[in-house]
CSV table of C-alpha atoms and ligand atoms in Angstrom, one decimal:
chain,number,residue,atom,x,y,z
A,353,UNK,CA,0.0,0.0,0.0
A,354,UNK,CA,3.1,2.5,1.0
A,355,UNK,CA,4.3,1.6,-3.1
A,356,UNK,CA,1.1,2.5,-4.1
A,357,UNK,CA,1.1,5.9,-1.9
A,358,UNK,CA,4.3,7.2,-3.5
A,359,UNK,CA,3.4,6.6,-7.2
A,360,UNK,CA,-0.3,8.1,-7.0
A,361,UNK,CA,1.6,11.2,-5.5
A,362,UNK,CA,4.6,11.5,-7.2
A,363,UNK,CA,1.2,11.2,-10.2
A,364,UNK,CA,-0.3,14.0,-8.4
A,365,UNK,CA,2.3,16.5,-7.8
A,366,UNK,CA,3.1,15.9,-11.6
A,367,UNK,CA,-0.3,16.1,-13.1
A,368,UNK,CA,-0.6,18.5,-16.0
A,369,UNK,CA,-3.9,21.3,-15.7
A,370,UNK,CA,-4.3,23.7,-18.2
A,371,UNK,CA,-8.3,23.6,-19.1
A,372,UNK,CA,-12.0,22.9,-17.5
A,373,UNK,CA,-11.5,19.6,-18.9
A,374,UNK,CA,-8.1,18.5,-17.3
A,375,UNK,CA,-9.0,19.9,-13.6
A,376,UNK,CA,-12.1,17.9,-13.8
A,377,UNK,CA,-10.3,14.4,-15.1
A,378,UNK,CA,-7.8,14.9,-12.3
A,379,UNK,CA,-11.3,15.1,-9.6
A,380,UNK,CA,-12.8,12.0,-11.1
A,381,UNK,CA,-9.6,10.2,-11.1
A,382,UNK,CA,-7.9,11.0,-7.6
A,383,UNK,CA,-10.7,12.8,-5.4
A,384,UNK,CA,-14.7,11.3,-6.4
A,385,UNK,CA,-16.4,8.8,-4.6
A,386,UNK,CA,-14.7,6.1,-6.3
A,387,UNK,CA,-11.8,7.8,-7.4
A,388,UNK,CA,-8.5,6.1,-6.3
A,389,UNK,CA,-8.0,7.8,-3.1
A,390,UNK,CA,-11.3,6.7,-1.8
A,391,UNK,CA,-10.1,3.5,-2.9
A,392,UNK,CA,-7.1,3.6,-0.5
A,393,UNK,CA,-9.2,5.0,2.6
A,394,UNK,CA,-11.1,1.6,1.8
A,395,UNK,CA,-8.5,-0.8,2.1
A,396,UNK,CA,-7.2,0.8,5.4
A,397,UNK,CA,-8.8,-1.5,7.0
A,398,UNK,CA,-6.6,-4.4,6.0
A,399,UNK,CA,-3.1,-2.3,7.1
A,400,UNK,CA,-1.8,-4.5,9.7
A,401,UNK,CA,-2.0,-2.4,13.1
A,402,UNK,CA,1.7,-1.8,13.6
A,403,UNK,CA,1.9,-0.2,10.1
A,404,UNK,CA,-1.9,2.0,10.4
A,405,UNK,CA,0.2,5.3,11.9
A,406,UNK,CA,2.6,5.4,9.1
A,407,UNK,CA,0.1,4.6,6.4
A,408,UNK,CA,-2.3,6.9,7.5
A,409,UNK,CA,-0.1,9.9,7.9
A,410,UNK,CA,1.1,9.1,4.5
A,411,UNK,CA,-2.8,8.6,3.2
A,412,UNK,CA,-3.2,12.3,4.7
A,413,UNK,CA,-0.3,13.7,2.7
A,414,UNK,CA,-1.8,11.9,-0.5
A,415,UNK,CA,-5.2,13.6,0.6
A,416,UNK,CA,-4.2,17.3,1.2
A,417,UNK,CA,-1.9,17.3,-1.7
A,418,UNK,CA,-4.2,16.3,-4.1
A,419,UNK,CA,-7.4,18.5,-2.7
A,420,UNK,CA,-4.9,21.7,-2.7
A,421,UNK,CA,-3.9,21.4,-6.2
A,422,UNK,CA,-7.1,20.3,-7.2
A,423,UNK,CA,-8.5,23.8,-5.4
A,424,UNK,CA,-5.5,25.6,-6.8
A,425,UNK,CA,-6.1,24.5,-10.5
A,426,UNK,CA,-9.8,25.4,-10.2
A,427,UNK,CA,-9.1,29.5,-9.1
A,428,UNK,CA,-6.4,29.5,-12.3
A,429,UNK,CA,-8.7,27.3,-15.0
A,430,UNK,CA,-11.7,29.8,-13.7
A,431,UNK,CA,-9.6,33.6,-13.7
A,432,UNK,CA,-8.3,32.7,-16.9
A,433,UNK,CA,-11.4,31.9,-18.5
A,434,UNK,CA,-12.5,35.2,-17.7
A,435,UNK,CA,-9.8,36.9,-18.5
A,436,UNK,CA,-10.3,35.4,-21.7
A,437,UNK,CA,-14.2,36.5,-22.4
A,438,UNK,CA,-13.0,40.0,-21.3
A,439,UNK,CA,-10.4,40.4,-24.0
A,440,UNK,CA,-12.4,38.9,-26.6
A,441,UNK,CA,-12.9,42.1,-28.5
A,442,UNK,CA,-15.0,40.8,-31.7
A,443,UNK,CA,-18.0,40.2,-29.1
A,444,UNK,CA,-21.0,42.0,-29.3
A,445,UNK,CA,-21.4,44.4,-27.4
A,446,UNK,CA,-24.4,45.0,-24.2
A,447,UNK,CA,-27.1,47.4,-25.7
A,448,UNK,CA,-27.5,50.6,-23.3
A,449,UNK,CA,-31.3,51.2,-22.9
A,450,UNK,CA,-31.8,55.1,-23.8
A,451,UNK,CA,-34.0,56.7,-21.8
A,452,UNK,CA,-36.9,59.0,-23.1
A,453,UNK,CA,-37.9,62.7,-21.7
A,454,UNK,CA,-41.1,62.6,-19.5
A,455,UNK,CA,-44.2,63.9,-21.4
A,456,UNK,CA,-44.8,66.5,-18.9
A,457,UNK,CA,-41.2,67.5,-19.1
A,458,UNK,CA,-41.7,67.7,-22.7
A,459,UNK,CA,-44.8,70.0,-22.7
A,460,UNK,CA,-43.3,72.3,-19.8
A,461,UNK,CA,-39.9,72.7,-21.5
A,462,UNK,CA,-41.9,73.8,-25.0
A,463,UNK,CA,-43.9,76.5,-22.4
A,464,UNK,CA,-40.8,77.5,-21.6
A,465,UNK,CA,-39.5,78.1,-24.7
A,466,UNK,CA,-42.7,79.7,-26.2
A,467,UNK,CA,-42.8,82.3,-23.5
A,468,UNK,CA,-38.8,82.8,-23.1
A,469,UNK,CA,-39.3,84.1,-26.7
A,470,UNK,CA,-41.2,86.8,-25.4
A,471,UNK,CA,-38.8,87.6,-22.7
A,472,UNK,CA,-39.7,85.9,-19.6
A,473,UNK,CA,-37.4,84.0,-17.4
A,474,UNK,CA,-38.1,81.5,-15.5
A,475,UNK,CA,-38.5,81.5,-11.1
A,476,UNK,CA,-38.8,78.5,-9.0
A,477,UNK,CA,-40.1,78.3,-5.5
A,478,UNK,CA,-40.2,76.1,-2.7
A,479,UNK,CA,-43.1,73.2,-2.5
A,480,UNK,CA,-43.2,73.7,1.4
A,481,UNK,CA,-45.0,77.2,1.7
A,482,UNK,CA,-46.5,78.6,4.5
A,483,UNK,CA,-49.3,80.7,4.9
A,484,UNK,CA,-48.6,84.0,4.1
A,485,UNK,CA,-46.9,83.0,0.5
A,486,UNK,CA,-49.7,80.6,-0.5
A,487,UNK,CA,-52.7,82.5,0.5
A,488,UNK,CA,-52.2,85.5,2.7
A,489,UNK,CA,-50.4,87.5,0.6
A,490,UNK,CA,-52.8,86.4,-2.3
A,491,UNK,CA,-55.6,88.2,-0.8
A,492,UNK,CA,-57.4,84.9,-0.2
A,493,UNK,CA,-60.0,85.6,2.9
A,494,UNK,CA,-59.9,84.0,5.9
A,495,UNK,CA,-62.7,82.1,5.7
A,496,UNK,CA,-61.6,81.1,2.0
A,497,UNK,CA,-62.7,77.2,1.4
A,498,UNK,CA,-58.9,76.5,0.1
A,499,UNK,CA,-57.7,77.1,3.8
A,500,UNK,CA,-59.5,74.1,4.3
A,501,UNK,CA,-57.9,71.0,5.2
A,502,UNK,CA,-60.6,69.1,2.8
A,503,UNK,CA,-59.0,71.1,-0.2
A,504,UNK,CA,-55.0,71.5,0.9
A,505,UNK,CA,-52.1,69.5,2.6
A,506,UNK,CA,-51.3,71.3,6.2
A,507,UNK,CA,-47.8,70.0,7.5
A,508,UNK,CA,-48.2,72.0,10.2
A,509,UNK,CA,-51.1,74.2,11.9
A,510,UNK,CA,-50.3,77.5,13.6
A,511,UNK,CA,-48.2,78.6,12.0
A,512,UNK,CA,-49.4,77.3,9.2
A,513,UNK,CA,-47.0,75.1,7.5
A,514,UNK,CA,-48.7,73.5,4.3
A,515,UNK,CA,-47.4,71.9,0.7
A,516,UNK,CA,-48.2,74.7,-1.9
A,517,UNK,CA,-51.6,75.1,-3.6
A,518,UNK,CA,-50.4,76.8,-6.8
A,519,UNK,CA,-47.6,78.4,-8.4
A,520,UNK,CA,-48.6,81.8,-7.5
A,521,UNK,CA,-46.6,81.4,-4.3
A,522,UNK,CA,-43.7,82.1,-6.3
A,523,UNK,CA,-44.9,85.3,-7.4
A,524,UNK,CA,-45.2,86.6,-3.7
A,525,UNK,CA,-41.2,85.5,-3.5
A,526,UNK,CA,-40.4,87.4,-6.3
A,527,UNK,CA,-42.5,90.7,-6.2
A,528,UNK,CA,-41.1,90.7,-2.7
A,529,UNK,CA,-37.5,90.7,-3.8
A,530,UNK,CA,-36.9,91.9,-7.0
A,531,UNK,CA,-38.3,95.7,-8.4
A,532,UNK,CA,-40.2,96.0,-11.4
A,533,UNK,CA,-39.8,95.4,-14.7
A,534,UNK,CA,-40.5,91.9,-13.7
A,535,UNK,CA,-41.6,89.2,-16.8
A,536,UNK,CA,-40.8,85.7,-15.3
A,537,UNK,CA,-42.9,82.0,-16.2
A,538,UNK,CA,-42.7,79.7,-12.7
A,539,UNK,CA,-43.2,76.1,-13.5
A,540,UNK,CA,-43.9,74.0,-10.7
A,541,UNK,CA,-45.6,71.1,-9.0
A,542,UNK,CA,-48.4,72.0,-6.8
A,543,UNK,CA,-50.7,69.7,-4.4
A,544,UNK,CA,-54.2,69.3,-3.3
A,545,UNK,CA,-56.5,67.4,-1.2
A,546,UNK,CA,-58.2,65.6,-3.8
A,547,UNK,CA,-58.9,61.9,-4.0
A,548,UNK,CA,-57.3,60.2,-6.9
A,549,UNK,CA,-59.1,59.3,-10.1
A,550,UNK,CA,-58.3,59.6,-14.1
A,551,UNK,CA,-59.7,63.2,-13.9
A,552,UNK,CA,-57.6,64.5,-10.5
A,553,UNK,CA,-54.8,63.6,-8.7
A,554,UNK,CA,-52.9,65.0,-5.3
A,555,UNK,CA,-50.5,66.1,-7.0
A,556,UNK,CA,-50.1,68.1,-10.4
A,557,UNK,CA,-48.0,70.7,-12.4
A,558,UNK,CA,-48.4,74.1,-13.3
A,559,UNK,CA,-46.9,76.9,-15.0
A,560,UNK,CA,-47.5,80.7,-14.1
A,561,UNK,CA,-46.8,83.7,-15.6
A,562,UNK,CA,-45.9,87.3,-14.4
A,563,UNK,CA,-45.6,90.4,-15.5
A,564,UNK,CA,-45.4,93.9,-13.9
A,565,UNK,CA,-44.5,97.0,-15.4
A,566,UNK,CA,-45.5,100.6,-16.3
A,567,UNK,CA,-48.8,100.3,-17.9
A,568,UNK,CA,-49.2,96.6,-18.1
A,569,UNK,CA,-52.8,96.5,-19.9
A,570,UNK,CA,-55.6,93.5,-20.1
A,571,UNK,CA,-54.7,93.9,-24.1
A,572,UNK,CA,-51.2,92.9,-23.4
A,573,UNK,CA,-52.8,89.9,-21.7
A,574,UNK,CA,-54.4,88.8,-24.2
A,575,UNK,CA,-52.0,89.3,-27.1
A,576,UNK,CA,-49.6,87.1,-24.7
A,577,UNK,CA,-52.1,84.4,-24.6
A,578,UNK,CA,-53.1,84.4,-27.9
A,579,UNK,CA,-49.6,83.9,-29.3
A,580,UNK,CA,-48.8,81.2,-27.0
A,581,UNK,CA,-51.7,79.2,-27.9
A,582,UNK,CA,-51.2,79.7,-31.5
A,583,UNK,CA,-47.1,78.7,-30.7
A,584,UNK,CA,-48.1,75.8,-28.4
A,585,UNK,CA,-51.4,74.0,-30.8
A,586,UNK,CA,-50.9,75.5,-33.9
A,587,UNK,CA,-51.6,78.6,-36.1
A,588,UNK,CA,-55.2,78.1,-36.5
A,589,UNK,CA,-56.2,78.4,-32.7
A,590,UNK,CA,-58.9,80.6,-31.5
A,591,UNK,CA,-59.0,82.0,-28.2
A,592,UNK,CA,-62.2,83.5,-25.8
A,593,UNK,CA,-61.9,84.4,-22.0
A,594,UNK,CA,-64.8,84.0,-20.0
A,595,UNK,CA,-64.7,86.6,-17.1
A,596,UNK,CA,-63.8,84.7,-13.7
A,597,UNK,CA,-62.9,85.0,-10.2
A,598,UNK,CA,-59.4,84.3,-8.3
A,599,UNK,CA,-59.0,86.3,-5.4
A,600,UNK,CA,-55.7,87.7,-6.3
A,601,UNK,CA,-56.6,89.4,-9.9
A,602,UNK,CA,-59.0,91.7,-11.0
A,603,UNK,CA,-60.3,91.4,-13.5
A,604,UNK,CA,-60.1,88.0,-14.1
A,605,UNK,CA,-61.0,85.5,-16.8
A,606,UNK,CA,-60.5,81.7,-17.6
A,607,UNK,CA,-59.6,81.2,-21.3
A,608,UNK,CA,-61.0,78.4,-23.7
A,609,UNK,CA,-59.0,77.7,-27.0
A,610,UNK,CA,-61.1,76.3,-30.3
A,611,UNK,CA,-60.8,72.2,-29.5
A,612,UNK,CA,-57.5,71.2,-31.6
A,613,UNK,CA,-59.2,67.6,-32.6
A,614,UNK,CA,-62.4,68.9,-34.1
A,615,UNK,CA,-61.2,72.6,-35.0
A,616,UNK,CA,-64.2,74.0,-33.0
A,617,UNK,CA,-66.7,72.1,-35.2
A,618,UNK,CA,-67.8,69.9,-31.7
A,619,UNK,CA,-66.6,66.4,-30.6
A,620,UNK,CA,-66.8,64.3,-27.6
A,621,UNK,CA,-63.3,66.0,-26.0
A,622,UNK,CA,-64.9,69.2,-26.2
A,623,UNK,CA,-68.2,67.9,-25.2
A,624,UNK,CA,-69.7,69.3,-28.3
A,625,UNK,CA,-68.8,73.2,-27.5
A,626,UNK,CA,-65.9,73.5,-29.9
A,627,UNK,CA,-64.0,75.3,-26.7
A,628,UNK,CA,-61.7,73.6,-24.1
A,629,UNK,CA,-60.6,75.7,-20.9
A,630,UNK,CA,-56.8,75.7,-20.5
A,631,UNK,CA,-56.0,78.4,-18.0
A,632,UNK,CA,-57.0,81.3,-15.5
A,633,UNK,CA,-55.5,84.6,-15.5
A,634,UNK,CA,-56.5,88.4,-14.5
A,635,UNK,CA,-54.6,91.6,-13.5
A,636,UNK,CA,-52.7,91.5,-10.6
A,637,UNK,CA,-54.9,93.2,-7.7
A,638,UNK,CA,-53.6,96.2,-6.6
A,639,UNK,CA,-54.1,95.0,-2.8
A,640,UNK,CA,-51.6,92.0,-3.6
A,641,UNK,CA,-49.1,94.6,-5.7
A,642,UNK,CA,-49.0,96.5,-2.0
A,643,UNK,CA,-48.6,93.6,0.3
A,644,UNK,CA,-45.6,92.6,-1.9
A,645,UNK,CA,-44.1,95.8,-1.7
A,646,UNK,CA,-44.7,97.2,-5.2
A,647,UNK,CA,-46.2,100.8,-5.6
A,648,UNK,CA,-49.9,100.1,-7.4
A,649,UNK,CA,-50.4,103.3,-8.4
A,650,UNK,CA,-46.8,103.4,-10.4
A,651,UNK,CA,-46.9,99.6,-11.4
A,652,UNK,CA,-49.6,97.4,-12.8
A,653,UNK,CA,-49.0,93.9,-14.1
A,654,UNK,CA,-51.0,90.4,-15.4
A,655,UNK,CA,-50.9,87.0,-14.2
A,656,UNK,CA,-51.6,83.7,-15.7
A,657,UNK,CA,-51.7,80.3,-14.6
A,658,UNK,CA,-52.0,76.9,-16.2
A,659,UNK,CA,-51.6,73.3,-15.4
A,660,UNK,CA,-49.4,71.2,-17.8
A,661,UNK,CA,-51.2,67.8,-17.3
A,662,UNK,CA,-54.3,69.6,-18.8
A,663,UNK,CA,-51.7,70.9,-22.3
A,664,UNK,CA,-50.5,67.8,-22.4
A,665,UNK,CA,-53.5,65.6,-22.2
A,666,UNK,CA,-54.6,68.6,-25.0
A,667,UNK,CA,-51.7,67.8,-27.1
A,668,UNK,CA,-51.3,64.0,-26.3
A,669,UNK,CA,-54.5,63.1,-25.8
A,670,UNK,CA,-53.5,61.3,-22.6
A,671,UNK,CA,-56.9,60.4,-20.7
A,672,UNK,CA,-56.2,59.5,-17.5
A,673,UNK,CA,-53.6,61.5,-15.1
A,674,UNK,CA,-52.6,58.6,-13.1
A,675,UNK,CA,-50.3,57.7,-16.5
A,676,UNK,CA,-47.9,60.8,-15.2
A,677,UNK,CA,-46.9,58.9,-12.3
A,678,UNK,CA,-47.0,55.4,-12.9
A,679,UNK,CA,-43.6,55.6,-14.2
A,680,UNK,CA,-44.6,52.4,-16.9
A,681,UNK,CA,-42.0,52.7,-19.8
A,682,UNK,CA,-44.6,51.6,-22.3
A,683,UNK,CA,-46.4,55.0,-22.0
A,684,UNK,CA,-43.6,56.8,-21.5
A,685,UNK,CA,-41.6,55.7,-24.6
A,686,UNK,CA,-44.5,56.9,-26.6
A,687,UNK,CA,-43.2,60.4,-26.3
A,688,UNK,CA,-39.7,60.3,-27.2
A,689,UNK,CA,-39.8,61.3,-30.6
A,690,UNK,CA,-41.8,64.1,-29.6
A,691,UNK,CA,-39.0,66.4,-28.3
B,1233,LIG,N1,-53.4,80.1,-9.3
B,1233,LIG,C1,-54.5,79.8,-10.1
B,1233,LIG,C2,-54.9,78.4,-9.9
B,1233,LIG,O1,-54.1,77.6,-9.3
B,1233,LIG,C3,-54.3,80.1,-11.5
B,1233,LIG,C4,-54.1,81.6,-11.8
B,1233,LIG,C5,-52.8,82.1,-11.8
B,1233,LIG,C6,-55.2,82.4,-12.0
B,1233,LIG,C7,-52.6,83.4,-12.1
B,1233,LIG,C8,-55.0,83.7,-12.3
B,1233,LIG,C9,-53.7,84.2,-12.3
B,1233,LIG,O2,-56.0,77.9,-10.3
């Protein structure tokens, strides 16, 4: 048994291992089940007792020697094979998934442009307000229904903490810290106690514009509004204001534009009025020019305010909101050629 000892690992220690192949011929033949130093372990029994220590140590040696090249081999077989799938240069290469721009990023970034033709910059604000920003200042009365918890998010109560309502909190910001001329566009998203369906959600986005000056007119208003529709749904467009109410402009109005599917002629979308409200807007109230600081008998200026999930569902025909923020790749790929 000693002779046979030697040989096997004189064998081992000489064994050659260069592939996958080899490593696993040199398992099945020196460390399976039946390989040959099971084989030995088996016959163990039949060593005559005065001989078992010196077998056995020599056994061990055959044992450790063969599982540590055997272990060795396996490491250099496996890094090599790597190495070689890393350097193959003719394979083809992994595809990178290109994203596509968010729809509503799409239609707010075209507002943007439309209006920052006409000289407007663009403010952001925070969407943590507090009172005075979102309301106060805004000449909303106390007893106004959207200080209502039923209609907006309250972080905190007294003093009232709250997530923003509208844009128009950005306005407040600026009027309070920059002088007139002021001509800026504040996109924005904006949140409200609403329970979720296709036709409202929580949360939404808007865009509002500014703009205060010497002798800012309701004719300058209009002109504004009328090019942007035409810019944003095409030359065609009509537009009609309906007077309104918001408590910080006066006059106010809501403006429809002709229905861009059926041209005005009456469809479904339009429910068969040829018109489709897309924003409100007004002169900015005196009373709100005078909290922020700005002379109202010097200065007058317009305001206008518009939610892009409406342009876009105009544009898109998207027709449920909760699209916007299901983050599903099949809708949002849809718009990627758009931009
Ligand atoms: N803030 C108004 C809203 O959220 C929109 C608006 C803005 C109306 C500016 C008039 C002027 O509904």
């Amino acid at each position: 048994m000693k002779d046979k000892i030697t040989y096997l690992l004189s064998e081992i220690r000489s064994a050659q291992i260069a592939n996958k192949a080899q490593l696993e011929e040199f398992r099945l033949k020196y460390l399976s089940k039946k390989g040959e130093i099971s084989i030995l372990f088996d016959g163990f029994k039949q060593v005559l007792s005065d001989q078992k220590k010196e077998v056995g140590q020599l056994l061990n040696v055959l044992k450790t020697e063969a599982q540590e090249k055997f272990s060795a081999f396996s490491q250099k077989v496996e890094n090599e094979e790597t190495v070689n799938v890393k350097s193959d240069l003719t394979m083809p290469g992994d595809s990178i998934e290109v994203g596509s721009r968010h729809p509503l990023s799409i239609v707010k970034n075209e507002i943007i442009d439309i209006f920052s033709r006409l000289g407007f910059t663009v403010s952001e604000g925070p969407e943590i307000e507090d009172d005075w920003h979102v309301f106060t200042a805004l000449n909303f009365p106390e007893e106004h229904p959207a200080r209502d918890m039923q209609d907006t998010f309250f972080i905190e109560k007294s003093p009232d903490i709250l997530l923003r309502t509208h844009t128009s909190s950005v306005q407040v910001r600026v009027m309070e810290n920059q002088k007139p001329p002021i001509r800026i566009i504040m996109p924005g998203r904006v949140f409200r106690n609403e329970a979720i369906s296709a036709r409202a959600h929580c949360f939404f986005h808007q865009v509002e514009g500014l703009y205060i000056d010497h002798h800012v007119s309701f004719a300058d208003l209009k002109q504004t509004l009328l090019y942007f529709a035409r810019e944003m749904f095409g030359a065609e467009t009509k537009i009609r204001l309906r007077p309104s109410y918001f408590p910080f402009t006066e006059p106010s109005a809501e403006m429809d534009i002709s229905c861009n599917l059926c041209g005005g002629e009456g469809c479904a979308f339009c429910k068969h009025t040829g018109w489709v409200e897309i924003l409100g807007c007004g002169m900015v109230d005196p009373n709100v020019l005078e909290k922020c600081g700005i002379n109202s008998k010097e200065y007058t200026g317009y305001a206008f305010g518009m939610g892009i999930e409406r342009i876009t569902n105009l544009k898109f025909q998207v027709k449920d909101l909760r699209m916007f923020s299901e983050n599903d790749v099949r809708f949002l790929k849809q718009f990627s050629n758009s931009i």
